[in-house]
PDB file of C-alpha atoms in Angstrom:
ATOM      1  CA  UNK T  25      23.168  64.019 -12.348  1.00  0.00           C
ATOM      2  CA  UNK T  26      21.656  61.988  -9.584  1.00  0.00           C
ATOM      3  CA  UNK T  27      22.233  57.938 -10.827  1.00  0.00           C
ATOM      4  CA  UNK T  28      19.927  55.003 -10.492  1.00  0.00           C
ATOM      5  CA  UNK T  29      21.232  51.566  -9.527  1.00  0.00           C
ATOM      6  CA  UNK T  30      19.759  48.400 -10.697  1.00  0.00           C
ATOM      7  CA  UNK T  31      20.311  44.572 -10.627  1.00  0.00           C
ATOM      8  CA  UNK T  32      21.673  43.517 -14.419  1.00  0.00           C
ATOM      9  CA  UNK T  33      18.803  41.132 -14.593  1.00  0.00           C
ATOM     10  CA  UNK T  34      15.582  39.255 -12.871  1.00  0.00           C
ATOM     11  CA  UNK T  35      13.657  36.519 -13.510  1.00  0.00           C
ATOM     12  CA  UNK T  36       9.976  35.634 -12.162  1.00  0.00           C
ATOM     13  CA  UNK T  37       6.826  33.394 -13.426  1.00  0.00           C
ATOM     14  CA  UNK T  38       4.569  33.694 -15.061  1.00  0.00           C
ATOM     15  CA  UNK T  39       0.901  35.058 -13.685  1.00  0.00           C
ATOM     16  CA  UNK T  40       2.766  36.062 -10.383  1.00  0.00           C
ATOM     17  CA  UNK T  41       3.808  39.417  -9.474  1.00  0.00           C
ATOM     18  CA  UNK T  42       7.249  41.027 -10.196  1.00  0.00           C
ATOM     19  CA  UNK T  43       8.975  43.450  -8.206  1.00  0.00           C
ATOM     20  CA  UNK T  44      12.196  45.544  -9.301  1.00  0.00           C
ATOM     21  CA  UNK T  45      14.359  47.209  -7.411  1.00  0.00           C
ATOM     22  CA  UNK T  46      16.288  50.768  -8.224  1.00  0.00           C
ATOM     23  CA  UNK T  47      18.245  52.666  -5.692  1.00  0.00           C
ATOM     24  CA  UNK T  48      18.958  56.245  -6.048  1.00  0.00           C
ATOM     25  CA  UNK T  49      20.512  57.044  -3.145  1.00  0.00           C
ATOM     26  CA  UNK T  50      22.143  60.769  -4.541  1.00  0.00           C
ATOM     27  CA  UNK T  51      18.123  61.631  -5.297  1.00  0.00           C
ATOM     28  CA  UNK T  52      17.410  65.153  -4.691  1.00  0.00           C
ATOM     29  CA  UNK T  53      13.978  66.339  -3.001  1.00  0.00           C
ATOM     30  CA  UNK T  54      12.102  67.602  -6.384  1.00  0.00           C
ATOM     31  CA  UNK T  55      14.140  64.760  -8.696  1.00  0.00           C
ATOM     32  CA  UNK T  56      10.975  63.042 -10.564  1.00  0.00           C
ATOM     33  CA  UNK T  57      11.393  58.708 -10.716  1.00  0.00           C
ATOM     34  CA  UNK T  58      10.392  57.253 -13.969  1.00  0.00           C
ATOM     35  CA  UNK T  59      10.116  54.154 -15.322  1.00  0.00           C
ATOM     36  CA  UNK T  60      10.455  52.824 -18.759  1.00  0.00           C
ATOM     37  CA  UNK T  61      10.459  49.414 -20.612  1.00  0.00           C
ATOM     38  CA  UNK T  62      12.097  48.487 -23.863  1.00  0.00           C
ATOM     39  CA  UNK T  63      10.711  45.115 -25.435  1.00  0.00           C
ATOM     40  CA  UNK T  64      12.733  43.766 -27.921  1.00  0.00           C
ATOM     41  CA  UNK T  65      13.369  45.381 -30.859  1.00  0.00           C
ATOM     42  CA  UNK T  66      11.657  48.578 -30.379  1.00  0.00           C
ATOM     43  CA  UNK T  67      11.805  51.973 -28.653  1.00  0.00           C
ATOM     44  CA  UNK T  68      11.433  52.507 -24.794  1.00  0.00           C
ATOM     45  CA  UNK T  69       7.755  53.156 -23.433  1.00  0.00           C
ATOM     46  CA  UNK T  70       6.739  54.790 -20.803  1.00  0.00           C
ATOM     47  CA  UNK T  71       5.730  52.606 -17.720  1.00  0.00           C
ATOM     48  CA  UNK T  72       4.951  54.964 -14.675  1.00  0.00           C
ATOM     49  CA  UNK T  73       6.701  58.060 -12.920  1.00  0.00           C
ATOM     50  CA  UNK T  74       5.549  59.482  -9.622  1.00  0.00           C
ATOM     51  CA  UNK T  75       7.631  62.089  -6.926  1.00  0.00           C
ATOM     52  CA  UNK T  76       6.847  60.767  -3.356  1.00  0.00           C
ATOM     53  CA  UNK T  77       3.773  58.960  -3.403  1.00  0.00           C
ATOM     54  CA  UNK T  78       3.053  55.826  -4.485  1.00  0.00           C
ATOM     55  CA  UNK T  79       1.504  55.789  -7.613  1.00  0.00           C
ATOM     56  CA  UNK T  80      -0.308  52.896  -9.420  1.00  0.00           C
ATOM     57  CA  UNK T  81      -1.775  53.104 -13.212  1.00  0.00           C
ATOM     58  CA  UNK T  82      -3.173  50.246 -15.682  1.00  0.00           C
ATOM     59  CA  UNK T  83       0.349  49.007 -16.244  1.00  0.00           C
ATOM     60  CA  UNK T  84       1.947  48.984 -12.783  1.00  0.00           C
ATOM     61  CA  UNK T  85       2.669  50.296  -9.262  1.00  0.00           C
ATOM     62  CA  UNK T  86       5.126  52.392  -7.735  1.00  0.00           C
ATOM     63  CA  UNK T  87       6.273  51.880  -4.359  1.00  0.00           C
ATOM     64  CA  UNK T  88       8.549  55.071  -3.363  1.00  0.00           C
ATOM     65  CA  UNK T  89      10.781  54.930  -0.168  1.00  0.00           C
ATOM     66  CA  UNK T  90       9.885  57.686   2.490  1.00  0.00           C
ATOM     67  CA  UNK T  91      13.384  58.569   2.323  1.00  0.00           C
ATOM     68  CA  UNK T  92      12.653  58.655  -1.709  1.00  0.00           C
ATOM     69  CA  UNK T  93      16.435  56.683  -1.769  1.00  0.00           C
ATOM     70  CA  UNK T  94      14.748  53.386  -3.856  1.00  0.00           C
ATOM     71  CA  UNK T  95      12.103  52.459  -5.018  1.00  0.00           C
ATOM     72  CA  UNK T  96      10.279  49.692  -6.327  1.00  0.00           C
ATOM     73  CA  UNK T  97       8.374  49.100 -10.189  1.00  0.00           C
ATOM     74  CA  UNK T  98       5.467  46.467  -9.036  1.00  0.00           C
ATOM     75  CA  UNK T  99       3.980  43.886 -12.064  1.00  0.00           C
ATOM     76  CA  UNK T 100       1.034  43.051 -10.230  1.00  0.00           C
ATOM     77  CA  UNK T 101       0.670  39.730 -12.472  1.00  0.00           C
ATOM     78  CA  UNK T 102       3.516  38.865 -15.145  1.00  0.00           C
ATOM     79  CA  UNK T 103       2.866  38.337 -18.731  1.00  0.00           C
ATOM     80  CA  UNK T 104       5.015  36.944 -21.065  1.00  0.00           C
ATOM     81  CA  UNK T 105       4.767  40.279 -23.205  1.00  0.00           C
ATOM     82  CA  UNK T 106       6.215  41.597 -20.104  1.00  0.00           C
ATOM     83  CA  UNK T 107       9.763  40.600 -20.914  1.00  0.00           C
ATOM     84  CA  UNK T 108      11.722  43.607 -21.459  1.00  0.00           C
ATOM     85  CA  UNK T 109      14.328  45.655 -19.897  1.00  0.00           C
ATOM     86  CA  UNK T 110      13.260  48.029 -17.370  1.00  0.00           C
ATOM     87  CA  UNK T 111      14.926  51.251 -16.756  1.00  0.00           C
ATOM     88  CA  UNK T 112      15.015  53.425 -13.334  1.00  0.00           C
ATOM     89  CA  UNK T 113      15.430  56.916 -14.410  1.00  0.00           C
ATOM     90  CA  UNK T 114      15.515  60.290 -12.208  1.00  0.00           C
ATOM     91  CA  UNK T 115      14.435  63.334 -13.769  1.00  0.00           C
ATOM     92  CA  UNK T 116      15.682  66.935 -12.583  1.00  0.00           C
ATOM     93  CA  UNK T 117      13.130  69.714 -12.337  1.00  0.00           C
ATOM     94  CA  UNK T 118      13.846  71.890 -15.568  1.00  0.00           C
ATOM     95  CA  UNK T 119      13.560  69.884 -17.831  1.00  0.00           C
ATOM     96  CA  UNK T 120      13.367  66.434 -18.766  1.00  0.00           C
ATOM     97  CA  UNK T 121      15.737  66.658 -21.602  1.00  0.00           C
ATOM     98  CA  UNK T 122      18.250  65.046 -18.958  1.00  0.00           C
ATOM     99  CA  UNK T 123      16.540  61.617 -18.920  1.00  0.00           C
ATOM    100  CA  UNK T 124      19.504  59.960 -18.436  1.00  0.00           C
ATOM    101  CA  UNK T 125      19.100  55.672 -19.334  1.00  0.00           C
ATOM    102  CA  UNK T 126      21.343  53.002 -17.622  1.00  0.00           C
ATOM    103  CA  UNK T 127      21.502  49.377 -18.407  1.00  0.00           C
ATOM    104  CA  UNK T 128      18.776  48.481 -16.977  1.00  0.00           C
ATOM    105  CA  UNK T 129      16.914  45.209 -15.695  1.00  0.00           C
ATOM    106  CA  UNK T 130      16.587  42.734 -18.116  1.00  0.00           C
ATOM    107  CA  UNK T 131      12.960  41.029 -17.230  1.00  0.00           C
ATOM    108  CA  UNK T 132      12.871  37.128 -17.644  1.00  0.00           C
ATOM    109  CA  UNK T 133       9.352  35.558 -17.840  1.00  0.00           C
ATOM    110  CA  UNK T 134       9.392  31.763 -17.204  1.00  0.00           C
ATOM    111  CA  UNK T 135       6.222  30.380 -18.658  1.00  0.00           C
TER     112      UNK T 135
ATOM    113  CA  UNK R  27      -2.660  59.282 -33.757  1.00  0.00           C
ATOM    114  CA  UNK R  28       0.386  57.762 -35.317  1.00  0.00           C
ATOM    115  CA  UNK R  29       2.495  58.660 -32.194  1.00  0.00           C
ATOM    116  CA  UNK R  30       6.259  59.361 -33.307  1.00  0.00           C
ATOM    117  CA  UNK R  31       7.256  58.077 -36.465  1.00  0.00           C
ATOM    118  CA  UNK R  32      10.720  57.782 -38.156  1.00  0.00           C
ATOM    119  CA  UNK R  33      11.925  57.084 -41.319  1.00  0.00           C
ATOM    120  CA  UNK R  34      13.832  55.269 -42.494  1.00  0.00           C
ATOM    121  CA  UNK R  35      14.012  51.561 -40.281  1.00  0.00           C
ATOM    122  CA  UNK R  36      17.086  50.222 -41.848  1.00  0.00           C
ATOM    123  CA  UNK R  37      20.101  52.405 -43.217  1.00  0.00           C
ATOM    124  CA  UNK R  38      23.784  51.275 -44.259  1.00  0.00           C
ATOM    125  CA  UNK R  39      26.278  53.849 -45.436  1.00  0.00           C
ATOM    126  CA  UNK R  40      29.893  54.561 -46.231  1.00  0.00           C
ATOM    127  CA  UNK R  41      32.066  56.414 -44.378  1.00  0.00           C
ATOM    128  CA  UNK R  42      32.275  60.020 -45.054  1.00  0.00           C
ATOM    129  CA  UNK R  43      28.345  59.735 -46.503  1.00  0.00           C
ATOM    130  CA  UNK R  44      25.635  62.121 -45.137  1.00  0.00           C
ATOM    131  CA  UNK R  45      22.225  61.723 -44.788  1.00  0.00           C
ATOM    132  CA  UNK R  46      19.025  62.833 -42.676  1.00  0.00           C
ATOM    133  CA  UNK R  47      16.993  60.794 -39.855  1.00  0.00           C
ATOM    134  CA  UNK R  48      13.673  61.760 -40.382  1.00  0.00           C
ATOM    135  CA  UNK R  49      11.151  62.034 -36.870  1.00  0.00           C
ATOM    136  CA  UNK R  50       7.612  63.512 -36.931  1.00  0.00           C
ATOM    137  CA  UNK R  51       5.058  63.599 -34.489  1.00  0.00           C
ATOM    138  CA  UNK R  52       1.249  64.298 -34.608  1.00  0.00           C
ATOM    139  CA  UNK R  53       0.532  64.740 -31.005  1.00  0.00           C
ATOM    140  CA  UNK R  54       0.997  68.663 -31.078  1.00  0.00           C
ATOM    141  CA  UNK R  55       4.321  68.012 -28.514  1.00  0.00           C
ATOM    142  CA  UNK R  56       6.489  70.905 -28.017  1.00  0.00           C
ATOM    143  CA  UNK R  57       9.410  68.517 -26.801  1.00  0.00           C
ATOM    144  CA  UNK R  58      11.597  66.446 -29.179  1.00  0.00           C
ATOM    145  CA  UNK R  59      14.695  64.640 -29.122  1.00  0.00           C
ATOM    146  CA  UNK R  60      17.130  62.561 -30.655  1.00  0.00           C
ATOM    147  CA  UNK R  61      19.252  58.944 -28.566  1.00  0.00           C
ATOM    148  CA  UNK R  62      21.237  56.950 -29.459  1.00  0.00           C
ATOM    149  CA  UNK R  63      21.631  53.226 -28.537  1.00  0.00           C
ATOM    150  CA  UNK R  64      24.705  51.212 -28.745  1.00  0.00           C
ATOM    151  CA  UNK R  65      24.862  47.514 -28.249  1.00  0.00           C
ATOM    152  CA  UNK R  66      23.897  46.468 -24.727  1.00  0.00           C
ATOM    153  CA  UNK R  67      23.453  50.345 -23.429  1.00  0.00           C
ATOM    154  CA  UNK R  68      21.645  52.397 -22.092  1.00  0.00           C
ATOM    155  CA  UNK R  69      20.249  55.461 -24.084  1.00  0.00           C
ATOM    156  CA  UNK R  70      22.552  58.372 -24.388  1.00  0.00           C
ATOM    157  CA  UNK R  71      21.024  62.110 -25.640  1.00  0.00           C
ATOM    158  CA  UNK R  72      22.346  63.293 -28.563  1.00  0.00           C
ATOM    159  CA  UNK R  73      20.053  66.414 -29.215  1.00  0.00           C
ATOM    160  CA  UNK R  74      16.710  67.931 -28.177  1.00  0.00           C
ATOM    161  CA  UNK R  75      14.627  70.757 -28.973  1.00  0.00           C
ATOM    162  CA  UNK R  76      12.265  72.410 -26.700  1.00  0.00           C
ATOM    163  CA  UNK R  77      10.231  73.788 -29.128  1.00  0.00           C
ATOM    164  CA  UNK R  78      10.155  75.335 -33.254  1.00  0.00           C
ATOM    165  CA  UNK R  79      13.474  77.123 -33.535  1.00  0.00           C
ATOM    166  CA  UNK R  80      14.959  75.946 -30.345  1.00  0.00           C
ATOM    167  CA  UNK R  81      17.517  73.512 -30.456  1.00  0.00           C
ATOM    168  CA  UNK R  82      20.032  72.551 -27.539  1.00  0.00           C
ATOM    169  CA  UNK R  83      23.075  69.513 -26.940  1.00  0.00           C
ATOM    170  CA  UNK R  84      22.526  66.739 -24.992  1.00  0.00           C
ATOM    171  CA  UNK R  85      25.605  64.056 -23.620  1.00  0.00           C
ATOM    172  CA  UNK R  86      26.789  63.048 -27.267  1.00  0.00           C
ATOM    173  CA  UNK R  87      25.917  65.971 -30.109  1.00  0.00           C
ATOM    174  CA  UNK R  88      29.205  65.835 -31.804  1.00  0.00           C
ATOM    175  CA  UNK R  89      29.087  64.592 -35.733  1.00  0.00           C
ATOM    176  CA  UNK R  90      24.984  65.191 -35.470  1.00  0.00           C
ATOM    177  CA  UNK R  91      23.182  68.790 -36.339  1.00  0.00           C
ATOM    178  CA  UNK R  92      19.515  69.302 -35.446  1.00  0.00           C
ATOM    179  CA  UNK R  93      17.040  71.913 -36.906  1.00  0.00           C
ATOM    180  CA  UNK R  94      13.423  72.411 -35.860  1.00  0.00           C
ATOM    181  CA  UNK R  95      11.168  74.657 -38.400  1.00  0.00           C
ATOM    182  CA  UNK R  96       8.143  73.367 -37.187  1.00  0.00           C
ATOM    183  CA  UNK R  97       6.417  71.558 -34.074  1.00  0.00           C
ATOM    184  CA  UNK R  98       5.556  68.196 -36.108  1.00  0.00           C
ATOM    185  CA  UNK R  99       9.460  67.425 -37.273  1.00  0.00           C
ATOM    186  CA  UNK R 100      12.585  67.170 -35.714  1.00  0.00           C
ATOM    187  CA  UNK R 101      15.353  65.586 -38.508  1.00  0.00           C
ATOM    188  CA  UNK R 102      18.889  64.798 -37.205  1.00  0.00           C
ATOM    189  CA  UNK R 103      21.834  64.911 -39.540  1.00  0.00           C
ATOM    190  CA  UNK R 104      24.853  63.320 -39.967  1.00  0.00           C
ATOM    191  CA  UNK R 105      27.449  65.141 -42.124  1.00  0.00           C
ATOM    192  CA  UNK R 106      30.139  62.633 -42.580  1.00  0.00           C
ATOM    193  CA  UNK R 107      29.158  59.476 -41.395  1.00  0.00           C
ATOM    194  CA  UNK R 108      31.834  58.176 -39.458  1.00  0.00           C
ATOM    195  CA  UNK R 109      31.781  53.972 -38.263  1.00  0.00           C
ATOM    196  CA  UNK R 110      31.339  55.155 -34.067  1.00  0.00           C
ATOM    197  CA  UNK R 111      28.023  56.457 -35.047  1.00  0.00           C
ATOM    198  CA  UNK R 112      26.491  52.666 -36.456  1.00  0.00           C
ATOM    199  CA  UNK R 113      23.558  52.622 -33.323  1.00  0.00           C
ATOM    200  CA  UNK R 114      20.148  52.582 -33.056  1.00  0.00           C
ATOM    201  CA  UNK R 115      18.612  55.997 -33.238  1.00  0.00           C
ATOM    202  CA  UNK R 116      15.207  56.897 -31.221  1.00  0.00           C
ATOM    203  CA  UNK R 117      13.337  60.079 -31.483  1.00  0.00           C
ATOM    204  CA  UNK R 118      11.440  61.238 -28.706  1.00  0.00           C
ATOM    205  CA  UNK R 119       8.036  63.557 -27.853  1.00  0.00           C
ATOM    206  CA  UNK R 120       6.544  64.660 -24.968  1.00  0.00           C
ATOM    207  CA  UNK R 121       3.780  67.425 -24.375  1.00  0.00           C
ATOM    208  CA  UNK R 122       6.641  70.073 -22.870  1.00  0.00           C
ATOM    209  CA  UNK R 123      10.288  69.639 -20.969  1.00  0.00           C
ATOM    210  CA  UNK R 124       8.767  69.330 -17.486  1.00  0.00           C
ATOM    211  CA  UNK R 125       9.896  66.067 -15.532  1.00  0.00           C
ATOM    212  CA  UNK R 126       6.365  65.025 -15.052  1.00  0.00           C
ATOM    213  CA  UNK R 127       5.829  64.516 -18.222  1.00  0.00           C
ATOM    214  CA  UNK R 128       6.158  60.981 -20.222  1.00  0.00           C
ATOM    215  CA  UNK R 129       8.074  60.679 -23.375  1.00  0.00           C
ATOM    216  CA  UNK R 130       6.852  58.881 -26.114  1.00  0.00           C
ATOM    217  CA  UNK R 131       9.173  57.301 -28.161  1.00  0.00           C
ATOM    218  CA  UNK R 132       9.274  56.220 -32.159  1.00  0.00           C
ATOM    219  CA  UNK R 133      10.519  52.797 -33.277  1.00  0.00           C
ATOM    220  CA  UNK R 134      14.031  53.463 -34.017  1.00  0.00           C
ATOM    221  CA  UNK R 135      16.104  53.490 -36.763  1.00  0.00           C
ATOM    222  CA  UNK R 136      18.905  51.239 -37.271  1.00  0.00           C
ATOM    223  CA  UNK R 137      21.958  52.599 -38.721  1.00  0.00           C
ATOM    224  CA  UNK R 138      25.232  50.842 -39.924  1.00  0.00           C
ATOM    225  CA  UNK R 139      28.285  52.415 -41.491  1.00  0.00           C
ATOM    226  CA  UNK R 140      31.149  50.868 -42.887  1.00  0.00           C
TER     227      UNK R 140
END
């Protein structure tokens, strides 16, 4: 399976935008790029997936590389609910029951 | 909607115990599975089911067994606990196995054995 690389951890202010990096270098060209967050304490949600385009949605942005090898999760303005760790995830095309989770970016908010 | 829901939150048992993780889900998904989440990891795939009466192994299925009678429920079982299963369990939904589709996840269950 294709794998994501992420830094271990990030910290940004509050009210100002956040952006996370994920490499996925090994990507293949129909490989689906998700993004999940898991706040303390509870189960991963959904944040925002999207193939080559950018995507945005009420939550965040996605900015996809043309060469689709990284890509970045935008938090247009940071919350402190936002703190959470953030997981780059590549999905392969039949199914995905192969959501494979790394560590992660652990999401500091400094009020 | 309740989303995905699991029963129990908390759960300590003995080695060699069994007992049954119980996920539902009202949102008429055909998709369900089963992680697991040890201390500062990642989520790992223990199970999934693709459908009622369609079961499959993801990265970790051994000392767990999965059964799907009907759309709404998706139980895991462990038949003797053993200590290397004390994680945090999360089911999971989505409307089919497609990658474009978002999973939606329940709120865990926390499992110790000793």
């Amino acid at each position: 399976d294709a794998k994501t690389t992420q830094p271990n951890s990030m910290e940004s202010n509050e009210e100002e935008p956040v952006h996370l990096p994920c490499n996925h270098s090994t990507i293949s060209g129909t490989d689906y790029i998700h993004w999940y967050r898991q706040l303390p304490s509870q189960g991963p949600e959904y944040v925002i997936h999207g193939l080559t385009s950018n995507v945005n949605n009420r939550m965040a942005s996605l900015a996809i590389a043309e060469d689709r090898k990284s890509s970045t999760l935008i938090l247009h303005r940071a919350t402190l609910r936002d703190a959470a760790v953030y997981y780059c995830i590549l999905s392969i095309t039949f199914g995905n029951e192969k959501l494979t989770f790394g560590t992660g970016t652990r999401l500091t908010i400094i009020p | 909607n309740a989303g995905v829901t699991q029963t129990p939150k908390f759960q300590v048992l003995k080695t060699g115990q069994s007992m049954t993780l119980q996920c539902a889900q009202d949102m008429n998904h055909e998709y369900m599975s089963w992680y697991r989440q040890d201390p500062g990891m990642g989520l790992r795939l223990i199970h999934y089911s693709v459908g009622a009466g369609i079961t499959d192994q993801g990265e970790v299925p051994n000392g767990y067994n999965v059964s799907r009678s009907t759309t709404e429920d998706f139980p895991l079982r462990l038949l003797s606990a053993a200590p290397s299963q004390t994680s945090v369990y999360f089911c999971a939904s989505s409307y089919t196995g497609g990658p474009a589709y978002e999973q939606y996840f329940g709120p865990g269950t926390r499992l110790t054995v000793t």
